[in-house]
Amino acid sequence: MSDVLITIDGKQYTATEGEYVLGVARRNDIFIPALCYVTNCSPTLACRLCLVDIDGKRAYSCNARAKEGMNVITKTEEIEKERRAIMEIYDINHPLECGVCDQSGECELQNYTLHMGVDSQHHCIADTHRPTKQWGKIHYDASLCIVCERCVTVCKDMIGESALKTVPRGGAELDKTWKDKTEKDAYAMWNKLQKSIIGIASGAETLDCTQCGECTAVCPVGALVGSDFQYTSNAWELKKIPAANPHSSDCSLLYYDVKHTSTSNPEPKIYRVNSDHNYAPLHAAARYGFDFQNEVTCKDETAFARVVELLQTNVDTIVFDSYITNEEALILQKLKEKFGFKLVNEDAKAYQNFLKHFASTAGSNLYSGDLKSVSESNFVVSFGTAIKTDSPNAGYAMNNAIGMNKGAGLYFHPVADPIVSAYSKNLLSITHKIGAEEAIAYLLLDLFGDKETMPKSVVDYLTSFHTIEKKTIQESVKEDIKEMVKDEESGEEKEVVKTITKMVDKEIEVDTNALIELIGAEADLVEKITKLLDKKDSFSLIAGEDLFNHPRAENIAKLLGLIERFTAFKLLIIPSRTNTLGVSLICDLDDAKGNFSLGYNVKGDFTLSALGKGDLDMPALNQQEGTFTSMNKRVVPTNAALPFKGYCLNDIANAVGLEAEWTIDYTPYLPSEKGFKAEKFDHLPNRFENDGTENRGYALELQTFTCKDEVEPISSFTCKEGDVVYRANPVHQFSAFTNKAHQLSEAGALYASTAFLEAKSLHDGAVVTVENEAGAKLVIAVKEEKMIDGLIAYLPTFDTKIDTAPFFKEGYRFAHVVIKGVEHV
Amino acid sequence: MELKDFKQRNISPGYIFFEGEKAPETGWQAFQKVVKRTLKGELFVGLWIVFREMIRFDIHTIQYPAQKMEMSPRYRAIHRLLRLFESGSERCIGCGLCEKICISNCIRMDTHIDEKSRKVVSEYSINFGRCIFCGYCAEVCPELAIVHGVEYENASEQRAHFGLKADMLTPLDTFRANEQKEFPGFGALSDNADEAVKQTPLAY
């Protein structure tokens, strides 16, 4: 792709050849109206508002590609007339209920109607009864819908579920006489509008998708809104507080929309979560899991005095999880330096070790990719993560890459996932054996590694898996045969050429890769991958949580380091919790607990809890300001949406001798040797630029150092017979915090596929016991989970009432158990 | 207009300018002024008017509280929330325009979705400690739901006693007795409103 110069409204701009003109214009702050286009998705050409004049011809800027010397005029009298006519058509039969509509005030139909100066209506057509639909957390009011198809587009191109489609409206036929009286594009748009409406692709009664709610975010009018938010507040009353997703490591930009609770209660309340849908999608937990705040009425002085006293006397360990800010992590680290506490955080420790081993062979302390590099690549591989639930945003980036860049991808996971498999027909899902991740890493090195530069020992090891056999196969060969045919009438002899097919034995070389069998994939895997690799030139690899506590984690990390160095893959190693990356960089973590532990959001001998279940209440992440380190290796700021009336960690630290007025005073002191910058919190930006650049906080600086090449061979692993459970959360849940939110609150269960239920002859809601060899036992209900397949059920961690920890003692996400149905008496 | 235009205070003819009494220049003039004012008997001018009116028995004073003054519809007193004449339902749709336009930011409302999936206003309040009775809320209301009443007796233990939805909404018995009157005052439609509206074509 080369740079070209194009002229827009008399000014020259550089653009990448083949880029959409609308994108170039938006990047350079030139306004072209558009209702149906969503950035990073395919143009639908439903609204036709982005009509421009290109070299004297009418074109739609959302799908016109930039060419050298192109001359674009965004506004002429004719175009303005056409746009006004289009908006007038959109206003036909649109209910005049702006007074009650949730979108009023931020409605694009309102905006463009005023912008184009539509002050009277010349058209009319009989309206069709379009009933409203309640689709779970999403409310669809078909009468408000202008069928711009943004929801359909974003669901397919960004989210990857294609849960929505346009269905026939059954509306009145357009009177042909309108054609002469109406502008051309407006008429064509009307013709299409009159025929369709949005419906559920599968034909079910309610939306059977993951309900991420991105369709409600993109809807320009009030047709798709969150059911919970509906009719509770006008858009302009809400104060937008920019923050970062507190539930998972994508830390996407979101806005908490805050207003007073009610006429009689002036305390602020979060009404909904909003996002910049053009730049970054949000997953369901971020969108619906906003009210997880810890409400306290006053400062608990006795409990506070007790913590301070304990810190100075008994405490020798602080146990915590990674749902904290960078600043809090730094406070804990400073406490460690001052008092010699042990810092114990299991998941950050695993991640820290993994990165350490990764760095030893990669030569860089961090991986090179991020979500943007994933969505810009055209071959994406995911392994070691149940991507749909572990990091939905990584899944969206993967789907976006495959869909928009004519890409392809591979998804390696032992738990088959019909949602991920449905992203694209160019996505190959490989349901591999449990424990085969090491072999997969070797397979990736074998398939994609640059054998010339790779260490010889590794190349030799990889060659040892290949056996080249000579095989005889029968091949059909076409052969031309000349024949003399005698014409019966004239008696003349003619030469005729005939083609016949012959079966010929042929000897070929068949390269069998033993790794394929080792991971439990089908034999033609390499062949299929080669087919997918056609015309692919940019590669990204997503690796995740399964690997960090894998029995062979160290070696897998080193192999990933080699993959980073010797293949074209850009790596993204997804941190398992919101700020796992930040904690692993800031804190010096220890392995074992001491005698007396102070727990922060984790059960300890004395517990500080933002869930409100401990001895001293702490603010939840929507009540704190600070920064997170996201999977994009960015330090992103988050702000407090709600007040907290109790004590925070900084108060405790101040009481034992650290000095800082606010927690965010620590932001400039985050360790610079780990890549943090000495930037003050208040100077950190938190927005997307018009061209889609993520101008949020700052990017960590990578460090490079000389690296080793030593890796170990694959250690043999065996799949034991019997039941296996996987540690994962259902699609809306990440932690106890998401489960606290009123829209997401649910009871945990053993989530099992339909196939599992059939195999075990169980039914949805049946009670089972889960036992392991060590004697841990759990009685739990089974829930049918249609979003997985295969015979591995999963146990969640979001429900604090279910203690699943004894089954995953080693930290590895797969555990052997015995699952038995409980007989009802 | 520029700043100097505002400073120009020449007033067009027709005004009578009163220069005021000349200030005394000498001590003698000052003494004369004191004597003149003391002996003029201006005090009795006022007393005479009171006496004259008293013996005439032509009294303009209203005998409040036995008598009450009829206020003009354009008077802006404590607000009222009206009901629809057809159904008796509340007119307020909860559009929030009054809340938005209120310059002293004293209107708040709670809305939610009801079982018929309509937007309902569950509570509506005006903080009369802040309200400046400007009338913008009545003017902006698209449903003629909130209007200024003519009730000017606002004595109570608390200001909040007038500011809740239950206080302002026409009570059902008053409504049934046909005592709710359409509001002709501030923010009401003009008599020729129909002529001023552009009609949208209909296909029926």
PDB file of C-alpha atoms in Angstrom, chain A residues 93 99-102 119-127 132 227 230-234 236-237 259-266, chain B residues 93-97 99-100 105 107-114 117-120 123-125 164 198-204:
ATOM      1  CA  ASN A  93     -43.676   8.096  10.049  1.00  0.00           C
ATOM      2  CA  GLY A  99     -40.028  13.665  24.621  1.00  0.00           C
ATOM      3  CA  VAL A 100     -39.933  10.140  25.965  1.00  0.00           C
ATOM      4  CA  CYS A 101     -37.232   8.628  23.763  1.00  0.00           C
ATOM      5  CA  ASP A 102     -34.002   7.684  25.493  1.00  0.00           C
ATOM      6  CA  ASP A 119     -38.586  21.791   8.336  1.00  0.00           C
ATOM      7  CA  SER A 120     -41.436  20.286   6.376  1.00  0.00           C
ATOM      8  CA  GLN A 121     -42.511  16.934   5.029  1.00  0.00           C
ATOM      9  CA  HIS A 122     -43.555  16.327   1.436  1.00  0.00           C
ATOM     10  CA  HIS A 123     -43.877  12.545   1.447  1.00  0.00           C
ATOM     11  CA  CYS A 124     -46.246  10.128   3.004  1.00  0.00           C
ATOM     12  CA  ILE A 125     -46.851   6.397   3.100  1.00  0.00           C
ATOM     13  CA  ALA A 126     -49.058   4.179   5.221  1.00  0.00           C
ATOM     14  CA  ASP A 127     -47.225   3.015   8.339  1.00  0.00           C
ATOM     15  CA  THR A 132     -41.413  -3.541  20.250  1.00  0.00           C
ATOM     16  CA  SER A 227     -33.611  -2.532  28.929  1.00  0.00           C
ATOM     17  CA  GLN A 230     -34.866   2.560  29.322  1.00  0.00           C
ATOM     18  CA  TYR A 231     -36.830   5.623  30.418  1.00  0.00           C
ATOM     19  CA  THR A 232     -34.757   6.263  33.515  1.00  0.00           C
ATOM     20  CA  SER A 233     -32.951   9.408  32.466  1.00  0.00           C
ATOM     21  CA  ASN A 234     -32.484  11.879  29.677  1.00  0.00           C
ATOM     22  CA  TRP A 236     -28.269  15.421  28.818  1.00  0.00           C
ATOM     23  CA  GLU A 237     -28.802  15.011  32.545  1.00  0.00           C
ATOM     24  CA  LYS A 259     -26.723  11.454  37.864  1.00  0.00           C
ATOM     25  CA  HIS A 260     -28.320  11.940  41.277  1.00  0.00           C
ATOM     26  CA  THR A 261     -30.141   8.826  42.488  1.00  0.00           C
ATOM     27  CA  SER A 262     -33.631  10.328  42.746  1.00  0.00           C
ATOM     28  CA  THR A 263     -35.460  13.528  43.583  1.00  0.00           C
ATOM     29  CA  SER A 264     -35.055  12.804  47.259  1.00  0.00           C
ATOM     30  CA  ASN A 265     -31.537  11.340  47.175  1.00  0.00           C
ATOM     31  CA  PRO A 266     -28.788  13.584  45.821  1.00  0.00           C
TER      32      PRO A 266
ATOM     33  CA  ILE B  93     -44.572  12.667  29.733  1.00  0.00           C
ATOM     34  CA  GLY B  94     -41.277  13.113  31.529  1.00  0.00           C
ATOM     35  CA  CYS B  95     -39.445  14.650  28.591  1.00  0.00           C
ATOM     36  CA  GLY B  96     -37.224  16.561  30.969  1.00  0.00           C
ATOM     37  CA  LEU B  97     -37.244  19.834  29.048  1.00  0.00           C
ATOM     38  CA  GLU B  99     -35.490  20.183  34.076  1.00  0.00           C
ATOM     39  CA  LYS B 100     -33.088  21.222  31.339  1.00  0.00           C
ATOM     40  CA  ASN B 105     -31.672  24.223  38.341  1.00  0.00           C
ATOM     41  CA  ILE B 107     -36.547  20.922  38.930  1.00  0.00           C
ATOM     42  CA  ARG B 108     -35.908  17.219  39.271  1.00  0.00           C
ATOM     43  CA  MET B 109     -37.879  14.210  38.149  1.00  0.00           C
ATOM     44  CA  ASP B 110     -37.710  10.446  38.465  1.00  0.00           C
ATOM     45  CA  THR B 111     -38.909   8.456  35.505  1.00  0.00           C
ATOM     46  CA  HIS B 112     -39.169   4.751  34.855  1.00  0.00           C
ATOM     47  CA  ILE B 113     -40.824   2.277  32.558  1.00  0.00           C
ATOM     48  CA  ASP B 114     -44.163   0.933  33.733  1.00  0.00           C
ATOM     49  CA  SER B 117     -43.913  -0.154  28.815  1.00  0.00           C
ATOM     50  CA  ARG B 118     -44.703   3.529  28.924  1.00  0.00           C
ATOM     51  CA  LYS B 119     -42.515   6.181  30.448  1.00  0.00           C
ATOM     52  CA  VAL B 120     -44.001   7.394  33.702  1.00  0.00           C
ATOM     53  CA  GLU B 123     -41.788  11.802  41.260  1.00  0.00           C
ATOM     54  CA  TYR B 124     -41.471  15.409  40.283  1.00  0.00           C
ATOM     55  CA  SER B 125     -40.127  18.135  42.488  1.00  0.00           C
ATOM     56  CA  LEU B 164     -43.773  17.633  45.227  1.00  0.00           C
ATOM     57  CA  LYS B 198     -47.249  23.304   8.641  1.00  0.00           C
ATOM     58  CA  GLN B 199     -49.232  20.147   8.139  1.00  0.00           C
ATOM     59  CA  THR B 200     -47.550  16.834   7.412  1.00  0.00           C
ATOM     60  CA  PRO B 201     -49.172  14.881   4.593  1.00  0.00           C
ATOM     61  CA  LEU B 202     -50.783  11.606   5.583  1.00  0.00           C
ATOM     62  CA  ALA B 203     -51.363   8.505   3.514  1.00  0.00           C
ATOM     63  CA  TYR B 204     -54.700   7.724   5.136  1.00  0.00           C
TER      64      TYR B 204
END
